[in-house]
């Protein structure tokens, strides 16, 4: 394998791409000191895998990149390409598939070096083995530099041995042997770690065997414990049977004590009868409780009224929402009607022109009809006022009836509470000996309360009947008012239509529609905005 071409770009003093052809025979480079002759040799060593900056006369590996001058900027990368002739097929098997081999080493400032062999990425070790198999390399004695001859002459046996190995062509085998030794040492280390892992696994297996034995022992002890628990439960059952017999005997004694306690209860009942003297104080307490109950009943009535108002407000809001939905549907229908009306207006305009002359002829009759409709509208307004007044009276009567019903219900509640209290007192007095006068007075008060209840019930029935009549009258007044409003609206609409017709006839038949010019596409919008006013006279 022979060197054929060396190409440098940005390497030390070679800022521009420079190519050195190495022809068969002897190739020499002649030039003055400082022209870069040594840089060529260092470029060859660098592309063959040199890793020591000192061997390249640099402080760091990035120093091989062109550092710039006063007139030229520095470069950020450098690469060297070495072309090899492989017609003899002496390259390693991995690279022996082509007649030429191209080795490229590229370095970027701050990013390190990268190698490529025939366009494929490679390691530095692969490049070094490629040249070592061909008895050369970055540290080969064949690369003779200044002072190198004296170093070879004064070399020690180890250095001479390396020289002889390279001359014999076994330097690559030596390098591979070192790699094999490194791999063997790594394998030995892995075997040692595997032994440690196996020992740890054996310890775990021994621990698991101990745990298995303990589990078997635990099962045996569990069986014994279950047997012992069964015996203990049997013993407890026998003890419970004995305790049950003892409890039966104690129950018989307890029944005897119950008989004694019954006699004691009879004696205490006598004492309780004597305690009836404290009844007035208890009645006073009951009266205070009744007053508190009445206050709570009044509060409940107020809350019920508030609930009724809230329900009425909710129904009103629901009605408003439904009315809004109806209004929206009506607006949508009006828009559709407006579009249809525009078409009808266009068709009817010709007919209206023909009818204009007839309308002018009937002008006196229309004026008379307007006066008649105005008089009917005045009569309708009077009827509406009367219906509104009747509705107001019916509403006032309904409210008065509601108040009477509420008052009757409150009176009935108070009377029923008093009757219940008197009934309880009568029953208490019936149990008290020598309570005849007080019992008779309570009976008389109870009879009076019954009479008041009957009167209150009758008043409540009358109030309900009055409220029903007032509600009927109010509904009738509302219906009359609605009818009067509908009649008044119809008369007003008819009057307005006649007035517009009269106005159009008086102005010569020219309407607002005649004065307007509408752009195509906006006819529906005009009809929706003005509606019937389009036919108004100007």
Coordinates of C-alpha atoms in Angstrom, one line a residue:
X1 CA 0.0 0.0 0.0
X2 CA 1.6 3.3 -1.2
X3 CA 0.8 7.0 -0.4
X4 CA -0.6 8.7 -3.5
X5 CA -1.9 12.1 -2.4
X6 CA -1.9 14.4 0.6
X7 CA -4.5 17.2 0.8
X8 CA -4.5 19.9 3.5
X9 CA -7.1 22.5 4.4
X10 CA -6.6 24.9 7.3
X11 CA -3.8 22.9 8.8
X12 CA -1.2 25.2 10.4
X13 CA 0.2 27.4 7.6
X14 CA -1.9 25.8 4.8
X15 CA -5.0 28.0 5.1
X16 CA -6.1 27.4 1.5
X17 CA -6.7 23.9 0.2
X18 CA -3.3 22.5 -0.9
X19 CA -2.7 19.1 -2.5
X20 CA 0.7 17.2 -2.5
X21 CA 1.0 14.4 -5.1
X22 CA 3.3 11.6 -4.2
X23 CA 4.4 9.9 -7.4
X24 CA 6.2 6.6 -7.8
X25 CA 9.9 7.0 -7.2
X26 CA 11.4 9.8 -5.1
X27 CA 9.3 12.9 -4.3
X28 CA 11.0 15.9 -2.7
X29 CA 9.9 19.2 -1.3
X30 CA 12.4 22.1 -1.4
X31 CA 12.0 25.5 0.1
X32 CA 13.5 28.0 2.5
X33 CA 13.2 27.8 6.3
X34 CA 9.7 28.6 7.5
X35 CA 7.9 27.7 4.3
X36 CA 6.0 24.8 5.9
X37 CA 8.1 21.7 4.9
X38 CA 7.9 20.2 8.4
X39 CA 4.1 20.9 8.5
X40 CA 3.7 18.4 5.7
X41 CA 5.4 15.6 7.7
X42 CA 3.3 16.6 10.8
X43 CA 0.1 16.5 8.7
X44 CA 1.0 12.9 7.7
X45 CA 1.6 11.9 11.3
X46 CA -1.6 13.7 12.4
X47 CA -3.8 12.0 9.8
X48 CA -2.3 8.6 10.8
X49 CA -3.6 9.1 14.4
X50 CA -1.1 11.2 16.3
X51 CA -2.6 12.1 19.7
X52 CA 0.1 14.1 21.4
X53 CA 0.2 17.9 20.6
X54 CA 3.8 18.1 21.7
X55 CA 4.8 15.7 18.8
X56 CA 3.2 18.3 16.5
X57 CA 5.0 21.2 18.1
X58 CA 1.8 22.5 19.6
X59 CA 0.5 23.3 23.1
X60 CA -2.9 21.9 22.4
X61 CA -4.5 19.9 19.6
X62 CA -6.6 23.0 18.5
X63 CA -3.3 24.7 17.7
X64 CA -3.0 22.7 14.4
X65 CA -5.9 24.9 13.0
X66 CA -4.8 28.0 11.2
X67 CA -4.6 30.8 13.8
X68 CA -4.9 33.7 11.4
X69 CA -2.6 36.7 10.6
X70 CA -2.8 40.4 10.4
X71 CA -4.5 40.2 7.0
X72 CA -6.3 36.9 7.2
X73 CA -8.8 35.7 9.8
X74 CA -8.4 32.4 11.7
X75 CA -10.2 29.2 10.7
X76 CA -12.6 27.2 12.8
X77 CA -11.6 23.8 11.4
X78 CA -8.8 21.9 9.7
X79 CA -8.8 18.6 7.8
X80 CA -6.1 16.4 6.2
X81 CA -6.8 13.8 3.6
X82 CA -4.4 11.0 2.8
X83 CA -5.0 8.8 -0.3
X84 CA -3.6 5.3 -0.4
X85 CA -3.1 2.9 -3.3
X86 CA -4.6 -0.6 -2.5
X87 CA -4.2 -2.4 -5.9
X88 CA -2.2 -5.1 -4.1
X89 CA -5.0 -5.6 -1.6
X90 CA -2.8 -5.5 1.4
X91 CA -5.2 -3.5 3.6
X92 CA -7.1 -5.1 6.5
X93 CA -10.2 -7.1 5.5
X94 CA -12.6 -4.3 6.7
X95 CA -11.1 -1.9 4.1
X96 CA -9.9 -4.3 1.4
X97 CA -12.8 -3.9 -1.0
X98 CA -11.6 -1.1 -3.2
X99 CA -8.4 -0.2 -5.1
X100 CA -8.0 3.2 -3.2
X101 CA -8.3 4.1 0.4
X102 CA -8.9 7.6 1.6
X103 CA -8.3 8.5 5.2
X104 CA -9.6 11.9 6.5
X105 CA -9.1 13.5 9.8
X106 CA -11.1 16.6 10.6
X107 CA -10.8 18.8 13.7
X108 CA -13.2 21.6 14.8
X109 CA -12.1 24.2 17.3
X110 CA -13.4 23.2 20.7
X111 CA -15.2 20.0 19.4
X112 CA -12.3 17.5 18.9
X113 CA -11.3 15.3 16.0
X114 CA -13.3 12.9 13.7
X115 CA -12.0 10.2 11.3
X116 CA -13.4 8.8 8.1
X117 CA -12.2 5.9 6.0
X118 CA -13.6 5.9 2.5
X119 CA -16.4 8.2 3.6
X120 CA -17.4 6.1 6.6
X121 CA -16.9 7.2 10.2
X122 CA -14.1 5.3 12.0
X123 CA -12.3 5.3 15.3
X124 CA -8.8 6.5 15.9
X125 CA -7.8 3.0 16.8
X126 CA -9.1 1.7 13.4
X127 CA -6.9 4.3 11.6
X128 CA -3.9 3.3 13.7
X129 CA -4.4 -0.4 13.0
X130 CA -4.8 0.3 9.3
X131 CA -1.3 1.9 9.2
X132 CA 0.2 -0.5 11.7
X133 CA -0.7 -3.5 9.5
X134 CA 1.3 -1.9 6.7
X135 CA 4.4 -1.3 8.8
X136 CA 3.9 2.4 9.3
X137 CA 2.2 4.8 11.6
X138 CA 2.4 8.1 13.4
X139 CA 5.4 6.8 15.5
X140 CA 7.0 4.8 12.8
X141 CA 10.8 5.0 12.4
X142 CA 10.2 5.4 8.7
X143 CA 9.2 9.0 9.4
X144 CA 12.6 10.5 10.0
X145 CA 12.6 14.0 11.4
X146 CA 15.3 16.3 12.7
X147 CA 17.4 14.4 15.3
X148 CA 15.6 11.2 14.6
X149 CA 18.8 9.3 13.3
X150 CA 20.7 10.0 16.4
X151 CA 17.7 8.8 18.5
X152 CA 17.7 5.5 16.5
X153 CA 21.4 5.0 17.0
X154 CA 21.2 5.6 20.7
X155 CA 17.9 3.6 21.1
X156 CA 17.6 1.2 24.0
X157 CA 16.6 -2.5 23.5
X158 CA 12.9 -1.8 23.9
X159 CA 13.0 0.9 21.2
X160 CA 15.1 -1.2 18.9
X161 CA 12.6 -4.1 19.4
X162 CA 9.7 -1.8 18.2
X163 CA 11.9 -0.8 15.2
X164 CA 12.5 -4.4 14.3
X165 CA 8.8 -5.4 14.8
X166 CA 7.7 -2.6 12.4
X167 CA 10.4 -3.6 9.9
X168 CA 9.1 -7.2 10.1
X169 CA 5.5 -6.0 9.6
X170 CA 4.1 -7.3 12.9
X171 CA 3.5 -4.0 14.6
X172 CA -0.3 -4.3 13.9
X173 CA -0.2 -7.8 15.5
X174 CA 1.5 -6.2 18.5
X175 CA -1.2 -3.6 18.8
X176 CA -3.9 -6.2 18.4
X177 CA -2.3 -8.2 21.1
X178 CA -2.4 -5.3 23.5
X179 CA -6.1 -4.9 22.7
X180 CA -6.7 -8.6 23.2
X181 CA -4.9 -8.4 26.5
X182 CA -7.0 -5.4 27.5
X183 CA -10.2 -7.4 26.6
X184 CA -9.0 -10.5 28.4
X185 CA -8.3 -8.4 31.6
X186 CA -11.8 -6.9 31.2
X187 CA -13.2 -10.4 30.8
X188 CA -11.4 -11.6 33.9
X189 CA -12.8 -8.6 35.8
X190 CA -16.2 -9.5 34.6
X191 CA -15.7 -13.1 35.7
X192 CA -14.6 -11.9 39.2
X193 CA -17.7 -9.8 39.4
X194 CA -19.8 -12.8 38.2
X195 CA -18.3 -14.9 41.0
X196 CA -19.3 -12.1 43.5
X197 CA -22.8 -12.1 42.1
X198 CA -23.0 -15.9 42.3
X199 CA -21.9 -15.8 45.9
X200 CA -24.6 -13.2 46.6
X201 CA -27.2 -15.3 44.8
X202 CA -26.1 -18.4 46.9
X203 CA -26.5 -16.3 50.0
X204 CA -30.0 -15.3 48.9
X205 CA -30.8 -18.9 48.1
X206 CA -29.7 -20.0 51.5
X207 CA -31.9 -17.2 53.0
X208 CA -34.8 -18.3 50.9
X209 CA -34.3 -21.9 52.1
X210 CA -34.4 -20.7 55.7
X211 CA -37.5 -18.8 55.0
X212 CA -39.1 -21.9 53.4
X213 CA -38.3 -23.9 56.5
X214 CA -39.8 -21.1 58.7
X215 CA -42.9 -21.1 56.5
X216 CA -43.4 -24.9 57.0
X217 CA -42.8 -24.4 60.7
X218 CA -45.4 -21.6 60.7
X219 CA -48.0 -23.8 59.0
X220 CA -47.5 -26.6 61.6
X221 CA -47.8 -24.0 64.4
X222 CA -50.9 -22.5 62.8
X223 CA -52.6 -26.0 62.8
X224 CA -51.7 -26.5 66.4
X225 CA -53.1 -23.0 67.2
X226 CA -56.3 -23.8 65.4
X227 CA -56.7 -27.0 67.5
X228 CA -56.0 -25.1 70.7
X229 CA -58.5 -22.3 69.7
X230 CA -61.2 -25.0 69.1
X231 CA -60.5 -26.5 72.5
X232 CA -60.7 -23.0 74.1
X233 CA -64.0 -22.2 72.3
X234 CA -65.4 -25.5 73.6
X235 CA -64.3 -24.7 77.1
X236 CA -65.9 -21.2 76.8
X237 CA -69.1 -22.8 75.6
X238 CA -69.3 -25.0 78.6
X239 CA -68.6 -22.0 80.9
X240 CA -71.3 -20.0 79.1
X241 CA -73.8 -22.9 79.7
X242 CA -73.0 -22.8 83.4
X243 CA -73.3 -19.0 83.4
X244 CA -76.7 -19.3 81.6
X245 CA -78.1 -21.6 84.4
X246 CA -76.8 -19.1 86.9
X247 CA -78.5 -16.3 85.0
X248 CA -81.8 -18.1 85.0
X249 CA -81.6 -18.2 88.8
X250 CA -80.8 -14.6 89.0
X251 CA -83.8 -13.8 86.7
X252 CA -86.1 -15.5 89.1
X253 CA -84.7 -13.4 91.9
X254 CA -85.1 -10.3 89.7
X255 CA -88.8 -11.2 89.1
X256 CA -89.3 -11.2 92.9
X257 CA -87.6 -7.8 93.0
X258 CA -89.9 -6.6 90.2
X259 CA -92.9 -7.5 92.4
X260 CA -91.5 -5.5 95.2
X261 CA -90.8 -2.6 92.9
X262 CA -94.4 -2.7 91.6
X263 CA -95.7 -2.3 95.1
X264 CA -93.2 0.6 95.6
X265 CA -94.6 2.1 92.3
X266 CA -98.1 2.0 93.7
X267 CA -96.9 3.9 96.7
X268 CA -95.2 6.4 94.5
X269 CA -98.4 6.9 92.5
X270 CA -100.1 8.0 95.7
X271 CA -97.2 10.4 96.2
X272 CA -97.8 11.6 92.7
X273 CA -101.4 12.4 93.4
X274 CA -100.3 14.5 96.3
X275 CA -98.0 16.3 94.0
X276 CA -101.0 17.5 92.0
X277 CA -101.0 20.6 94.2
X278 CA -98.1 21.9 92.2
X279 CA -100.4 21.9 89.0
X280 CA -100.9 25.8 88.8
X281 CA -97.2 26.4 88.4
X282 CA -97.1 23.8 85.7
X283 CA -100.0 25.5 84.0
X284 CA -98.2 28.8 84.0
X285 CA -95.2 27.1 82.3
X286 CA -97.6 25.6 79.8
X287 CA -99.1 29.0 79.0
X288 CA -95.6 30.4 78.3
X289 CA -94.9 27.5 76.0
X290 CA -98.3 28.1 74.2
X291 CA -97.3 31.8 73.7
X292 CA -94.0 30.7 72.2
X293 CA -95.8 28.2 70.0
X294 CA -98.1 30.9 68.8
X295 CA -95.1 33.1 67.9
X296 CA -93.6 30.2 65.9
X297 CA -96.9 29.7 64.1
X298 CA -97.0 33.4 63.1
X299 CA -93.4 33.1 61.8
X300 CA -94.4 30.1 59.8
X301 CA -97.3 32.0 58.3
X302 CA -95.0 34.8 57.3
X303 CA -92.5 32.3 55.7
X304 CA -95.4 30.7 53.9
X305 CA -96.5 34.1 52.5
X306 CA -92.9 34.8 51.5
X307 CA -92.7 31.4 49.8
X308 CA -95.9 32.2 47.9
X309 CA -94.5 35.5 46.7
X310 CA -91.3 33.8 45.6
X311 CA -93.3 31.2 43.7
X312 CA -95.4 34.0 42.1
X313 CA -92.2 35.8 41.1
X314 CA -90.8 32.6 39.6
X315 CA -93.9 32.0 37.6
X316 CA -93.8 35.6 36.4
X317 CA -90.2 35.1 35.3
X318 CA -91.1 31.9 33.5
X319 CA -93.9 33.7 31.8
X320 CA -91.5 36.4 30.7
X321 CA -89.0 33.9 29.4
X322 CA -91.8 32.2 27.4
X323 CA -92.9 35.6 26.1
X324 CA -89.3 36.3 25.0
X325 CA -89.2 33.0 23.2
X326 CA -92.5 33.8 21.5
X327 CA -91.2 37.3 20.6
X328 CA -88.2 35.7 19.0
X329 CA -90.3 33.3 17.0
X330 CA -92.5 36.2 16.0
X331 CA -89.5 38.2 14.8
X332 CA -88.3 35.3 12.7
X333 CA -91.8 34.9 11.3
X334 CA -91.9 38.7 10.6
X335 CA -88.6 38.5 8.7
X336 CA -89.9 35.7 6.6
X337 CA -93.2 37.6 6.1
X338 CA -91.1 40.7 5.1
X339 CA -89.3 38.7 2.4
X340 CA -92.6 37.4 1.1
X341 CA -94.2 40.8 1.4
X342 CA -91.4 42.3 -0.8
X343 CA -92.3 40.0 -3.5
X344 CA -96.0 40.7 -3.0
X345 CA -95.3 44.5 -3.0
X346 CA -93.6 44.2 -6.4
X347 CA -96.5 42.3 -7.8
X348 CA -99.2 44.5 -6.2
X349 CA -97.6 47.8 -7.1
X350 CA -99.1 47.7 -10.5
X351 CA -102.5 46.7 -9.1
X352 CA -102.2 49.6 -6.6
X353 CA -101.6 52.1 -9.4
X354 CA -104.8 50.9 -11.1
X355 CA -106.8 51.1 -7.8
X356 CA -105.5 54.6 -7.0
X357 CA -108.0 56.3 -9.3
X358 CA -110.8 54.3 -7.7
X359 CA -109.5 55.3 -4.2
X360 CA -109.6 58.9 -5.2
X361 CA -113.2 58.5 -6.3
X362 CA -114.1 57.0 -2.9
X363 CA -112.3 59.7 -0.9
X364 CA -115.4 61.2 0.6
X365 CA -116.7 57.8 1.7
X366 CA -113.3 57.0 3.3
X367 CA -113.4 60.2 5.2
X368 CA -116.8 59.4 6.6
X369 CA -115.6 55.9 7.5
X370 CA -112.7 57.4 9.4
X371 CA -115.0 59.6 11.4
X372 CA -117.2 56.6 12.2
X373 CA -114.2 54.5 13.3
X374 CA -112.9 57.3 15.5
X375 CA -116.2 57.5 17.3
X376 CA -116.2 53.7 17.7
X377 CA -112.6 53.9 19.0
X378 CA -113.7 56.5 21.5
X379 CA -116.5 54.2 22.6
X380 CA -114.0 51.3 22.9
X381 CA -111.7 53.4 25.0
X382 CA -114.6 54.2 27.4
X383 CA -115.4 50.5 27.6
X384 CA -111.8 49.8 28.3
X385 CA -111.7 52.3 31.1
X386 CA -114.9 50.8 32.6
X387 CA -113.4 47.3 32.4
X388 CA -110.2 48.5 34.0
X389 CA -112.2 50.1 36.9
X390 CA -114.2 46.9 37.3
X391 CA -111.0 44.8 37.3
X392 CA -109.6 47.1 40.0
X393 CA -112.7 46.7 42.2
X394 CA -112.7 42.9 41.7
X395 CA -109.0 42.8 42.6
X396 CA -109.6 44.9 45.8
X397 CA -112.5 42.5 46.7
X398 CA -110.3 39.5 46.1
X399 CA -107.5 41.0 48.4
X400 CA -110.1 41.7 51.1
X401 CA -111.4 38.2 50.8
X402 CA -107.9 36.8 51.1
X403 CA -107.3 38.9 54.2
X404 CA -110.6 37.6 55.7
X405 CA -109.6 34.0 54.9
X406 CA -106.2 34.5 56.6
X407 CA -107.8 36.1 59.6
X408 CA -110.4 33.3 59.9
X409 CA -107.7 30.7 59.6
X410 CA -105.5 32.3 62.3
X411 CA -108.6 32.6 64.6
X412 CA -109.5 28.9 63.9
X413 CA -105.9 27.9 64.7
X414 CA -105.9 29.8 68.0
X415 CA -109.3 28.4 68.9
X416 CA -108.1 24.9 68.1
X417 CA -105.0 25.3 70.3
X418 CA -107.1 26.6 73.1
X419 CA -109.5 23.7 72.8
X420 CA -106.6 21.2 72.9
X421 CA -105.2 22.9 76.0
X422 CA -108.6 22.8 77.7
X423 CA -109.0 19.2 76.8
X424 CA -105.7 18.4 78.3
X425 CA -106.6 20.3 81.5
X426 CA -110.0 18.5 81.7
X427 CA -108.2 15.1 81.4
X428 CA -105.7 16.2 84.1
X429 CA -108.5 17.3 86.4
X430 CA -110.4 14.1 85.9
X431 CA -107.5 12.2 87.4
X432 CA -107.3 14.6 90.5
X433 CA -109.6 13.7 93.4
X434 CA -112.0 16.4 94.6
X435 CA -111.5 18.5 91.5
X436 CA -115.2 18.9 90.6
X437 CA -115.5 22.7 90.5
X438 CA -112.3 23.1 88.5
X439 CA -113.3 20.3 86.1
X440 CA -116.7 21.9 85.6
X441 CA -115.1 25.3 84.8
X442 CA -112.7 23.6 82.3
X443 CA -115.7 21.8 80.7
X444 CA -117.5 25.1 80.3
X445 CA -114.4 26.8 78.8
X446 CA -114.0 23.8 76.5
X447 CA -117.7 24.2 75.4
X448 CA -117.1 27.9 74.7
X449 CA -114.0 27.0 72.7
X450 CA -116.1 24.5 70.6
X451 CA -118.7 27.2 69.9
X452 CA -115.9 29.6 68.8
X453 CA -114.4 26.9 66.6
X454 CA -117.8 26.4 64.9
X455 CA -118.2 30.1 64.5
X456 CA -114.7 30.5 63.1
X457 CA -115.3 27.5 60.7
X458 CA -118.5 29.2 59.5
X459 CA -116.7 32.5 59.0
X460 CA -113.9 30.7 57.1
X461 CA -116.5 29.1 54.8
X462 CA -118.1 32.5 54.2
X463 CA -114.7 34.1 53.5
X464 CA -113.8 31.3 51.1
X465 CA -117.1 31.9 49.3
X466 CA -116.5 35.6 49.1
X467 CA -113.0 35.0 47.8
X468 CA -114.3 32.7 45.1
X469 CA -116.9 35.3 44.1
X470 CA -114.3 38.0 44.0
X471 CA -112.0 35.9 42.0
X472 CA -114.7 35.1 39.5
X473 CA -115.5 38.8 39.2
X474 CA -111.9 39.7 38.8
X475 CA -111.5 37.0 36.0
X476 CA -114.6 38.4 34.3
X477 CA -113.3 41.9 34.5
X478 CA -109.9 40.8 33.1
X479 CA -111.7 39.1 30.2
X480 CA -113.8 42.2 29.5
X481 CA -110.7 44.4 29.6
X482 CA -108.8 42.0 27.2
X483 CA -111.8 42.1 24.8
X484 CA -111.9 45.9 25.0
X485 CA -108.2 46.2 24.4
X486 CA -108.4 43.9 21.3
X487 CA -111.3 45.9 19.9
X488 CA -109.5 49.2 20.5
X489 CA -106.4 47.9 18.8
X490 CA -108.3 46.7 15.8
X491 CA -110.2 50.0 15.5
X492 CA -106.9 51.9 15.9
X493 CA -105.2 49.9 13.2
X494 CA -108.2 50.3 10.8
X495 CA -108.2 54.0 11.5
X496 CA -104.4 54.3 10.8
X497 CA -104.8 52.4 7.5
X498 CA -107.6 54.6 6.4
X499 CA -105.6 57.7 7.3
X500 CA -102.7 56.5 5.3
X501 CA -105.0 55.8 2.3
X502 CA -106.5 59.3 2.6
X503 CA -103.0 60.8 2.8
X504 CA -101.8 59.0 -0.2
X505 CA -104.9 60.0 -2.2
X506 CA -104.5 63.6 -1.1
X507 CA -100.9 63.8 -2.2
X508 CA -101.6 62.4 -5.6
X509 CA -101.0 58.7 -4.8
X510 CA -97.2 59.0 -4.2
X511 CA -96.0 56.7 -1.4
X512 CA -92.7 56.3 0.5
X513 CA -91.9 53.3 -1.6
X514 CA -92.1 55.5 -4.7
X515 CA -89.4 57.8 -3.3
X516 CA -86.9 55.1 -2.3
X517 CA -84.2 53.5 -4.5
X518 CA -83.0 50.1 -3.1
X519 CA -79.8 48.4 -4.2
X520 CA -80.3 44.8 -5.3
X521 CA -80.1 42.4 -2.3
X522 CA -81.3 44.9 0.3
X523 CA -85.0 44.6 -0.4
X524 CA -85.8 42.2 2.5
X525 CA -83.9 44.4 4.9
X526 CA -85.9 47.4 3.8
X527 CA -89.2 45.6 4.3
X528 CA -88.2 44.2 7.7
X529 CA -87.2 47.8 8.8
X530 CA -90.2 49.8 7.6
X531 CA -93.0 47.2 7.1
X532 CA -96.4 48.7 6.4
X533 CA -94.9 52.3 6.5
X534 CA -93.6 51.8 3.0
X535 CA -97.2 52.4 1.7
X536 CA -97.5 55.7 3.6
X537 CA -98.1 58.8 1.6
X538 CA -95.4 61.3 1.3

